PDB file of C-alpha atoms in Angstrom:
ATOM      1  CA  MET A   1     141.323 125.406  64.445  1.00 41.00           C
ATOM      2  CA  ASP A   2     140.378 121.456  65.672  1.00 44.00           C
ATOM      3  CA  HIS A   3     137.747 121.808  69.235  1.00 42.00           C
ATOM      4  CA  THR A   4     136.480 118.313  69.191  1.00 40.00           C
ATOM      5  CA  ALA A   5     136.658 116.630  72.219  1.00 40.00           C
ATOM      6  CA  GLN A   6     140.459 115.392  72.785  1.00 41.00           C
ATOM      7  CA  TRP A   7     140.362 112.229  76.195  1.00 39.00           C
ATOM      8  CA  ARG A   8     143.757 112.597  76.978  1.00 42.00           C
ATOM      9  CA  GLU A   9     145.269 111.259  80.538  1.00 41.00           C
ATOM     10  CA  ARG A  10     143.461 112.833  83.655  1.00 42.00           C
ATOM     11  CA  PRO A  11     144.161 114.580  86.904  1.00 43.00           C
ATOM     12  CA  CYS A  12     142.419 113.906  89.964  1.00 43.00           C
ATOM     13  CA  LEU A  13     142.253 116.479  92.838  1.00 44.00           C
ATOM     14  CA  CYS A  14     144.599 115.863  95.533  1.00 43.00           C
ATOM     15  CA  PRO A  15     145.376 116.907  99.503  1.00 41.00           C
ATOM     16  CA  GLY A  16     149.427 118.090  97.519  1.00 43.00           C
ATOM     17  CA  GLY A  17     147.833 119.807  94.010  1.00 46.00           C
ATOM     18  CA  PRO A  18     147.343 118.740  89.958  1.00 49.00           C
ATOM     19  CA  ALA A  19     150.364 117.296  89.808  1.00 38.00           C
ATOM     20  CA  GLU A  20     150.736 114.693  93.090  1.00 39.00           C
ATOM     21  CA  SER A  21     148.559 111.923  90.744  1.00 39.00           C
ATOM     22  CA  HIS A  22     147.101 111.223  88.275  1.00 37.00           C
ATOM     23  CA  GLY A  23     143.667 108.656  86.914  1.00 39.00           C
ATOM     24  CA  ARG A  24     142.102 107.305  83.657  1.00 38.00           C
ATOM     25  CA  ASP A  25     140.067 109.562  81.274  1.00 44.00           C
ATOM     26  CA  TRP A  26     139.379 113.118  81.256  1.00 53.00           C
ATOM     27  CA  LEU A  27     137.959 115.055  78.438  1.00 64.00           C
ATOM     28  CA  ILE A  28     139.085 118.003  77.737  1.00 68.00           C
ATOM     29  CA  LEU A  29     135.962 119.770  75.417  1.00 76.00           C
ATOM     30  CA  VAL A  30     137.310 122.922  75.410  1.00 81.00           C
ATOM     31  CA  ASN A  31     141.828 124.634  75.509  1.00 82.00           C
ATOM     32  CA  VAL A  32     142.207 126.865  72.419  1.00 86.00           C
ATOM     33  CA  GLY A  33     145.995 127.918  72.813  1.00 86.00           C
ATOM     34  CA  ASN A  34     146.817 125.140  75.027  1.00 85.00           C
ATOM     35  CA  PHE A  35     146.798 127.520  78.449  1.00 89.00           C
ATOM     36  CA  PHE A  36     146.032 124.528  80.334  1.00 85.00           C
ATOM     37  CA  THR A  37     148.039 121.413  80.645  1.00 85.00           C
ATOM     38  CA  LEU A  38     147.654 117.460  81.087  1.00 77.00           C
ATOM     39  CA  GLU A  39     147.697 118.455  84.742  1.00 78.00           C
ATOM     40  CA  SER A  40     145.072 120.983  84.749  1.00 81.00           C
ATOM     41  CA  VAL A  41     147.311 123.834  85.893  1.00 90.00           C
ATOM     42  CA  PHE A  42     146.083 126.950  83.845  1.00 92.00           C
ATOM     43  CA  VAL A  43     148.974 129.087  82.373  1.00 96.00           C
ATOM     44  CA  ALA A  44     148.734 132.749  81.807  1.00 97.00           C
ATOM     45  CA  PRO A  45     149.700 133.838  78.241  1.00 97.00           C
ATOM     46  CA  ARG A  46     149.869 137.170  78.553  1.00 98.00           C
ATOM     47  CA  LYS A  47     149.050 140.145  81.321  1.00 98.00           C
ATOM     48  CA  GLY A  48     145.390 140.788  82.063  1.00 98.00           C
ATOM     49  CA  ILE A  49     142.433 140.188  83.354  1.00 98.00           C
ATOM     50  CA  TYR A  50     140.926 137.282  83.491  1.00 98.00           C
ATOM     51  CA  SER A  51     137.777 134.573  84.391  1.00 97.00           C
ATOM     52  CA  PHE A  52     137.917 131.474  86.852  1.00 96.00           C
ATOM     53  CA  SER A  53     135.024 129.227  88.028  1.00 94.00           C
ATOM     54  CA  PHE A  54     135.038 125.530  88.766  1.00 92.00           C
ATOM     55  CA  HIS A  55     131.888 122.791  89.966  1.00 89.00           C
ATOM     56  CA  VAL A  56     133.755 119.903  91.970  1.00 86.00           C
ATOM     57  CA  ILE A  57     131.126 116.990  92.664  1.00 83.00           C
ATOM     58  CA  LYS A  58     131.732 115.085  96.303  1.00 80.00           C
ATOM     59  CA  VAL A  59     129.920 112.028  95.267  1.00 73.00           C
ATOM     60  CA  TYR A  60     130.120 110.646  99.303  1.00 71.00           C
ATOM     61  CA  GLN A  61     126.896 110.713 101.937  1.00 67.00           C
ATOM     62  CA  SER A  62     129.012 111.960 104.993  1.00 73.00           C
ATOM     63  CA  GLN A  63     131.848 113.619 103.551  1.00 78.00           C
ATOM     64  CA  THR A  64     132.660 117.285 103.788  1.00 85.00           C
ATOM     65  CA  ILE A  65     135.745 119.007 101.071  1.00 87.00           C
ATOM     66  CA  GLN A  66     136.818 121.937 100.393  1.00 91.00           C
ATOM     67  CA  VAL A  67     138.315 122.728  97.070  1.00 91.00           C
ATOM     68  CA  ASN A  68     140.613 126.004  96.890  1.00 94.00           C
ATOM     69  CA  LEU A  69     141.580 127.853  93.307  1.00 96.00           C
ATOM     70  CA  MET A  70     145.432 128.418  94.112  1.00 96.00           C
ATOM     71  CA  LEU A  71     147.548 131.186  92.674  1.00 98.00           C
ATOM     72  CA  ASN A  72     150.945 130.307  91.566  1.00 98.00           C
ATOM     73  CA  GLY A  73     150.947 128.755  94.911  1.00 95.00           C
ATOM     74  CA  LYS A  74     148.631 130.278  97.671  1.00 97.00           C
ATOM     75  CA  PRO A  75     145.193 129.289  97.905  1.00 96.00           C
ATOM     76  CA  VAL A  76     142.504 132.909  96.479  1.00 97.00           C
ATOM     77  CA  ILE A  77     139.149 131.485  96.289  1.00 97.00           C
ATOM     78  CA  SER A  78     137.143 128.181  98.633  1.00 95.00           C
ATOM     79  CA  ALA A  79     134.366 126.386  97.653  1.00 95.00           C
ATOM     80  CA  PHE A  80     132.950 123.883 100.468  1.00 92.00           C
ATOM     81  CA  ALA A  81     130.160 120.810  99.929  1.00 87.00           C
ATOM     82  CA  GLY A  82     128.675 118.870 103.003  1.00 80.00           C
ATOM     83  CA  ASP A  83     125.949 118.076 103.082  1.00 79.00           C
ATOM     84  CA  LYS A  84     125.842 115.074 105.155  1.00 75.00           C
ATOM     85  CA  ASP A  85     122.263 114.076 104.073  1.00 74.00           C
ATOM     86  CA  VAL A  86     123.208 113.924 100.108  1.00 72.00           C
ATOM     87  CA  THR A  87     125.689 112.077  98.131  1.00 72.00           C
ATOM     88  CA  ARG A  88     126.063 114.475  95.189  1.00 78.00           C
ATOM     89  CA  GLU A  89     126.599 118.349  96.292  1.00 81.00           C
ATOM     90  CA  ALA A  90     128.805 120.827  94.396  1.00 85.00           C
ATOM     91  CA  ALA A  91     131.176 123.049  95.786  1.00 89.00           C
ATOM     92  CA  THR A  92     131.690 125.785  93.195  1.00 94.00           C
ATOM     93  CA  ASN A  93     132.815 128.835  92.248  1.00 96.00           C
ATOM     94  CA  GLY A  94     133.951 132.059  90.328  1.00 97.00           C
ATOM     95  CA  VAL A  95     136.569 135.061  90.533  1.00 98.00           C
ATOM     96  CA  LEU A  96     137.908 137.925  87.799  1.00 98.00           C
ATOM     97  CA  LEU A  97     141.326 137.165  88.300  1.00 98.00           C
ATOM     98  CA  TYR A  98     144.474 139.926  87.335  1.00 98.00           C
ATOM     99  CA  LEU A  99     147.398 137.908  86.260  1.00 98.00           C
ATOM    100  CA  ASP A 100     150.970 138.297  84.721  1.00 99.00           C
ATOM    101  CA  LYS A 101     152.435 136.247  82.038  1.00 98.00           C
ATOM    102  CA  GLU A 102     153.331 132.392  83.190  1.00 98.00           C
ATOM    103  CA  ASP A 103     151.271 132.556  86.363  1.00 98.00           C
ATOM    104  CA  LYS A 104     149.279 129.508  87.068  1.00 97.00           C
ATOM    105  CA  VAL A 105     146.379 129.214  88.716  1.00 96.00           C
ATOM    106  CA  TYR A 106     145.126 125.179  89.411  1.00 92.00           C
ATOM    107  CA  LEU A 107     142.124 123.884  92.286  1.00 90.00           C
ATOM    108  CA  LYS A 108     143.473 122.288  94.875  1.00 90.00           C
ATOM    109  CA  LEU A 109     141.092 119.163  97.156  1.00 87.00           C
ATOM    110  CA  GLU A 110     142.414 120.611 100.837  1.00 87.00           C
ATOM    111  CA  LYS A 111     139.852 118.199 102.768  1.00 84.00           C
ATOM    112  CA  GLY A 112     138.066 115.005 102.099  1.00 80.00           C
ATOM    113  CA  ASN A 113     138.011 112.923  98.188  1.00 74.00           C
ATOM    114  CA  LEU A 114     136.578 113.007  94.500  1.00 71.00           C
ATOM    115  CA  VAL A 115     136.656 109.297  93.800  1.00 59.00           C
ATOM    116  CA  GLY A 116     134.653 109.413  91.027  1.00 60.00           C
ATOM    117  CA  GLY A 117     133.736 112.367  90.816  1.00 57.00           C
ATOM    118  CA  TRP A 118     136.542 114.263  88.252  1.00 66.00           C
ATOM    119  CA  GLN A 119     133.481 112.660  85.854  1.00 71.00           C
ATOM    120  CA  TYR A 120     131.012 115.394  87.126  1.00 75.00           C
ATOM    121  CA  SER A 121     133.542 118.937  87.404  1.00 82.00           C
ATOM    122  CA  THR A 122     134.844 121.416  85.414  1.00 85.00           C
ATOM    123  CA  PHE A 123     136.970 123.935  85.682  1.00 87.00           C
ATOM    124  CA  SER A 124     137.551 126.811  83.056  1.00 90.00           C
ATOM    125  CA  GLY A 125     139.142 129.935  82.741  1.00 92.00           C
ATOM    126  CA  PHE A 126     140.008 132.641  80.339  1.00 93.00           C
ATOM    127  CA  LEU A 127     141.188 135.724  79.394  1.00 95.00           C
ATOM    128  CA  VAL A 128     139.055 139.061  80.450  1.00 97.00           C
ATOM    129  CA  PHE A 129     140.561 142.252  79.509  1.00 96.00           C
ATOM    130  CA  PRO A 130     144.078 141.942  77.908  1.00 97.00           C
ATOM    131  CA  LEU A 131     147.286 144.902  79.618  1.00 97.00           C
TER     132      LEU A 131
END
């Protein structure tokens, strides 16, 4: 099994969701089983309890970002970063979710922009307990 980091076309977090726009190089560190699509959507391989976390960095002062973790198109949890005196600040959160096979989980930027911020941001998910 190859665990080597790979450079691929990277999606950016946009108000419409992950499928609406793409950018340059995104580093995929681990994707065992290929359950993360190239658009950064996690597709559950089986029913179970999954852990998700994200850390999204805003890179401009005087802006606020809001990021939602979406499950099948509906927001589950949110995170905000909005300190007007800080150039780089993290919007971060994590959750355990019950997923059925083929449920889709992804991040959606509800407010703000991440021009350049993608390179400092992470999104991860994994199976904790199969059902």
